[in-house]
XYZ file of C-alpha atoms in Angstrom:
367
model
C 37.692 47.974 194.541
C 37.465 45.464 191.706
C 40.440 44.371 189.617
C 39.100 46.257 186.615
C 38.641 49.436 188.592
C 42.142 49.145 190.047
C 43.658 48.768 186.571
C 41.537 51.607 185.213
C 42.539 53.892 188.093
C 46.261 53.283 187.565
C 46.078 53.647 183.790
C 43.968 56.804 183.832
C 46.292 58.403 186.392
C 49.379 57.582 184.328
C 47.665 58.786 181.155
C 46.949 62.109 182.898
C 50.667 62.419 183.616
C 51.465 61.730 179.947
C 48.787 64.107 178.644
C 49.877 67.132 180.673
C 53.545 66.400 180.009
C 52.885 66.387 176.274
C 50.983 69.646 176.597
C 54.052 71.273 178.156
C 56.325 69.947 175.405
C 53.965 70.979 172.628
C 53.584 74.455 174.078
C 57.368 74.779 174.087
C 57.415 73.932 170.373
C 54.527 76.245 169.475
C 55.960 79.110 171.522
C 59.479 78.819 170.088
C 58.148 78.799 166.515
C 56.104 81.940 167.304
C 59.053 83.728 168.974
C 57.325 83.488 172.374
C 54.385 85.695 171.367
C 51.460 85.622 173.790
C 49.085 84.111 171.216
C 51.050 80.836 171.216
C 49.587 79.645 174.518
C 45.838 80.087 173.828
C 46.282 78.710 170.299
C 48.077 75.611 171.562
C 45.639 75.132 174.442
C 42.681 75.509 172.111
C 44.122 72.950 169.688
C 44.805 70.556 172.543
C 41.286 70.849 173.996
C 39.674 70.400 170.585
C 41.639 67.164 170.203
C 40.530 65.944 173.644
C 36.896 66.786 172.854
C 36.984 64.984 169.494
C 38.531 61.947 171.146
C 35.766 61.887 173.761
C 33.164 62.120 171.011
C 34.785 59.192 169.227
C 34.762 57.162 172.438
C 31.039 57.787 172.855
C 30.395 56.400 169.383
C 32.507 53.316 170.082
C 30.523 52.599 173.229
C 27.192 53.267 171.502
C 28.158 50.805 168.753
C 28.720 48.105 171.360
C 32.357 47.531 170.476
C 34.990 46.031 172.784
C 36.007 49.004 174.923
C 39.132 47.305 176.278
C 40.501 46.653 172.795
C 39.606 50.202 171.793
C 41.453 51.503 174.856
C 44.580 49.477 174.095
C 44.504 50.705 170.484
C 44.143 54.324 171.656
C 47.108 53.894 174.000
C 49.284 52.381 171.269
C 48.250 55.034 168.760
C 48.854 57.744 171.341
C 52.375 56.478 172.036
C 53.197 56.522 168.325
C 51.470 59.789 167.450
C 52.789 61.578 170.530
C 56.334 60.784 169.448
C 55.698 62.181 165.961
C 53.766 65.369 166.738
C 56.776 67.633 167.292
C 58.518 66.389 164.153
C 55.376 66.821 162.057
C 54.867 70.348 163.392
C 58.385 71.325 162.350
C 58.079 69.719 158.920
C 54.737 71.388 158.209
C 56.254 74.773 158.999
C 59.276 74.095 156.798
C 57.230 73.120 153.747
C 55.226 76.319 154.033
C 51.901 75.199 155.463
C 51.903 78.181 157.809
C 51.866 78.536 161.576
C 48.116 78.437 162.206
C 47.456 75.475 159.927
C 50.408 73.580 161.411
C 48.794 73.820 164.853
C 46.248 71.261 163.668
C 48.890 68.595 164.292
C 48.370 69.185 168.035
C 44.652 68.485 167.600
C 45.637 65.174 166.048
C 48.111 64.511 168.866
C 45.535 65.079 171.622
C 42.862 63.041 169.838
C 43.970 59.641 171.134
C 44.256 61.034 174.680
C 40.594 62.046 174.580
C 39.486 58.453 174.010
C 40.965 57.101 177.226
C 38.784 58.393 180.070
C 35.374 57.521 178.550
C 36.542 54.101 177.353
C 38.251 53.161 180.601
C 35.267 54.383 182.578
C 32.968 52.191 180.527
C 35.201 49.138 180.979
C 36.382 49.579 184.569
C 33.351 50.949 186.413
C 30.504 48.456 186.974
C 27.017 49.793 186.333
C 25.694 49.232 189.858
C 24.854 51.271 192.931
C 28.575 52.134 193.360
C 29.008 53.659 189.924
C 29.438 57.161 191.361
C 32.258 56.063 193.647
C 33.924 54.182 190.804
C 33.913 57.201 188.498
C 35.209 59.388 191.329
C 38.236 57.091 191.723
C 39.040 57.557 188.042
C 38.596 61.313 188.234
C 40.768 61.602 191.348
C 43.501 59.481 189.787
C 43.392 61.468 186.549
C 43.658 64.765 188.429
C 46.586 63.523 190.530
C 48.356 62.239 187.423
C 47.764 65.503 185.578
C 49.101 67.579 188.480
C 52.158 65.334 188.776
C 52.729 65.627 185.045
C 52.764 69.394 185.323
C 55.010 69.508 188.399
C 57.391 66.607 187.793
C 57.845 67.260 184.086
C 57.702 71.038 184.251
C 59.970 71.565 187.264
C 62.183 68.468 187.384
C 62.427 66.365 184.242
C 62.823 69.257 181.806
C 65.916 70.329 183.739
C 67.539 66.964 183.038
C 66.076 65.698 179.758
C 65.905 67.256 176.310
C 62.724 67.542 174.281
C 63.666 64.401 172.335
C 64.444 62.443 175.510
C 61.205 63.549 177.177
C 59.266 62.506 174.090
C 60.964 59.104 174.135
C 60.164 58.718 177.838
C 56.482 59.581 177.370
C 56.236 57.241 174.383
C 57.737 54.489 176.536
C 55.207 55.123 179.321
C 52.417 54.985 176.751
C 53.744 51.666 175.447
C 53.800 50.229 178.981
C 50.208 51.348 179.575
C 49.246 49.681 176.305
C 50.811 46.467 177.616
C 48.997 46.710 180.959
C 45.612 47.144 179.283
C 46.328 44.448 176.694
C 47.304 41.915 179.354
C 43.975 42.555 181.068
C 42.223 41.198 177.976
C 42.318 37.962 175.993
C 45.229 35.602 176.679
C 45.860 34.738 172.974
C 46.749 38.369 172.244
C 49.290 38.745 175.041
C 52.311 37.537 173.077
C 51.642 39.987 170.267
C 51.092 42.805 172.765
C 54.431 42.122 174.453
C 56.192 42.118 171.082
C 54.553 45.387 170.006
C 55.483 46.983 173.319
C 59.109 45.942 172.954
C 59.271 47.315 169.396
C 57.685 50.612 170.430
C 60.038 51.098 173.386
C 63.073 50.310 171.251
C 61.905 52.753 168.575
C 61.282 55.411 171.218
C 64.942 55.475 172.251
C 66.641 54.557 168.983
C 64.572 56.451 166.424
C 62.877 59.378 168.183
C 66.100 61.232 169.194
C 67.263 61.072 165.574
C 63.955 62.441 164.279
C 64.174 65.436 166.620
C 67.730 66.279 165.623
C 67.767 69.910 164.456
C 64.152 70.566 165.490
C 64.905 74.009 166.995
C 66.576 75.159 163.782
C 63.491 74.167 161.799
C 61.190 75.996 164.193
C 63.264 79.183 164.062
C 64.163 79.335 160.370
C 60.841 78.062 159.022
C 60.046 81.375 157.322
C 63.560 81.702 155.901
C 64.975 80.662 152.550
C 65.608 76.964 151.830
C 68.895 77.120 153.710
C 67.981 76.465 157.350
C 71.178 75.972 159.336
C 71.194 74.057 162.593
C 72.241 75.901 165.726
C 75.809 75.578 166.944
C 74.685 75.073 170.541
C 71.351 74.141 172.140
C 70.566 74.352 175.856
C 67.284 73.075 177.249
C 65.920 73.564 180.752
C 62.663 73.836 182.621
C 62.283 77.541 181.862
C 62.855 77.259 178.138
C 65.346 76.758 175.329
C 68.439 78.847 174.591
C 70.275 78.433 171.286
C 73.480 79.947 169.910
C 74.195 80.487 166.215
C 77.538 79.937 164.489
C 78.271 83.679 164.559
C 77.659 83.986 168.313
C 74.084 85.263 168.387
C 71.985 83.903 171.246
C 68.231 83.372 171.285
C 65.909 82.342 174.094
C 62.482 80.993 173.257
C 63.023 81.970 169.632
C 63.723 85.605 170.576
C 67.036 87.383 169.943
C 68.873 88.026 173.219
C 72.197 89.466 172.054
C 75.710 88.384 171.155
C 78.768 87.466 173.184
C 80.851 90.196 171.567
C 82.097 93.152 173.615
C 83.390 95.429 170.900
C 82.428 99.055 170.350
C 84.261 99.206 167.018
C 82.160 96.421 165.513
C 79.122 96.833 167.762
C 76.595 94.130 166.825
C 74.539 94.389 169.975
C 73.838 98.054 170.638
C 76.502 97.815 173.343
C 76.928 101.574 173.288
C 73.830 101.734 175.501
C 75.566 99.743 178.235
C 78.582 102.062 178.148
C 76.207 105.027 178.374
C 74.710 103.687 181.608
C 77.437 104.952 183.968
C 77.193 108.386 182.303
C 73.687 108.760 183.795
C 75.010 108.643 187.381
C 78.289 110.330 188.356
C 79.324 107.600 190.797
C 77.209 104.405 190.462
C 78.411 102.234 193.340
C 75.434 99.859 193.453
C 73.954 98.718 190.142
C 70.971 96.486 189.320
C 70.803 94.691 185.967
C 67.446 93.215 184.918
C 67.881 90.643 182.171
C 71.429 89.263 181.895
C 71.265 86.897 178.896
C 74.704 86.693 177.246
C 76.213 88.791 180.030
C 77.728 91.342 177.637
C 76.002 94.362 179.190
C 76.655 93.076 182.714
C 80.353 92.634 181.912
C 80.601 96.244 180.724
C 78.875 97.520 183.871
C 80.980 95.322 186.150
C 84.083 97.017 184.747
C 82.706 100.539 184.996
C 84.743 102.827 187.320
C 83.510 102.989 190.901
C 81.037 100.064 190.805
C 81.191 98.270 194.165
C 78.200 95.920 193.859
C 76.323 94.493 190.885
C 73.026 92.594 191.325
C 72.014 90.535 188.285
C 68.362 89.422 188.091
C 67.680 86.818 185.400
C 64.619 84.605 184.987
C 66.291 81.980 182.759
C 68.430 79.472 184.691
C 70.196 78.327 181.524
C 72.316 81.408 180.928
C 75.211 80.441 183.260
C 75.527 77.200 181.265
C 75.390 79.130 178.011
C 77.981 81.693 179.111
C 80.205 78.865 180.335
C 83.879 79.580 179.791
C 83.413 82.404 177.319
C 85.698 85.370 177.874
C 85.253 87.876 179.318
C 81.687 87.057 180.431
C 82.788 84.174 182.653
C 84.213 86.769 185.019
C 80.633 87.412 186.140
C 80.862 84.186 188.195
C 84.233 84.903 189.792
C 83.695 88.479 190.949
C 82.808 88.862 194.649
C 81.023 92.143 193.889
C 78.426 90.346 191.772
C 75.248 88.714 193.109
C 73.143 86.498 190.837
C 69.388 86.301 191.424
C 67.339 83.838 189.360
C 63.798 85.117 189.592
C 61.209 87.210 187.825
C 62.404 90.793 188.227
C 58.985 92.212 189.125
C 58.497 89.548 191.784
C 61.996 90.047 193.200
C 61.609 93.824 193.383
C 58.217 93.468 195.083
C 59.724 91.065 197.625
C 62.661 93.414 198.331
C 61.164 96.914 198.630
C 64.093 98.186 200.735
C 66.726 97.551 198.067
C 68.246 100.783 196.739
C 70.438 101.263 193.660
C 72.330 104.115 192.093
C 71.672 102.783 188.611
C 69.118 100.309 187.219
C 69.683 98.909 183.747
C 67.056 96.788 182.008
C 67.775 95.013 178.739
C 65.100 92.294 178.658
C 63.137 90.983 175.709
């Protein structure tokens, strides 16, 4: 393997990691703004793929014009690091100023554009046009696939449980800046000093400026259709399964969808709590109860205190809710009661995997 091919293989693999990680982040933004409607995914994916295709078309024209593919690659990497950091902010701002949801999705086309340049340009630069060209291209493809898979798994299942959207964006921008430096250093020596300086500036901006730009992003995405007053959320919790936010008056939302309140009050019932109290009336002696969809825990708390209940199984798909419930009274009792079993899984999958489970009462209050 030549030096060029080795550099190209590493860069294209890392860029695959960045590309798929950004896709996950951008889907989270598009889905939250659309209140988790099913159309959000195909619309985001379509926008993303259009951007990749346009970038590939641009790369073909650069190559056909005989331009320096290495310089074009380094420029695409630098532009991608900058644009990738701005996409989420621009999406929120476009919604707020009234552009509309569908038109605002075009920002994701713009975000994916620079990513589409990379594979064709790196292939042109790194793979020699000889009898081994097929093997060379296969190395790039294999590396890109591995990087893309790792981006999906590592970001989707690990990093998003530890980093916020703003922190993940800063991390991906930093990785893009480092790839820009790697490609730049493979070129002309006189440009290396400037490349190092640009990389340092971009990394510093990623961690000092990006988190500030994303401050209040979830409020913008939720209240974008509201009047000019768009309050920020009192609490924001982010995890691999999604985003849970809490308003000042105690309303909780997951993925932009209303999930309930933390109030347990039949006199001032804000949450249709009467339905939870009606549950035990359906069965004369409900000893074993299954709750599908726990969220704020208000319904589960009512059922846990119902007369005669000996065991309560709570099935919840969102791992963030225990953090959200925290020390709130009386919901925190759901974690201290030996009669209660928490199951974090998709309810349909859990029920299919446990066909022998029997309950006197099943209560479902999911979105």
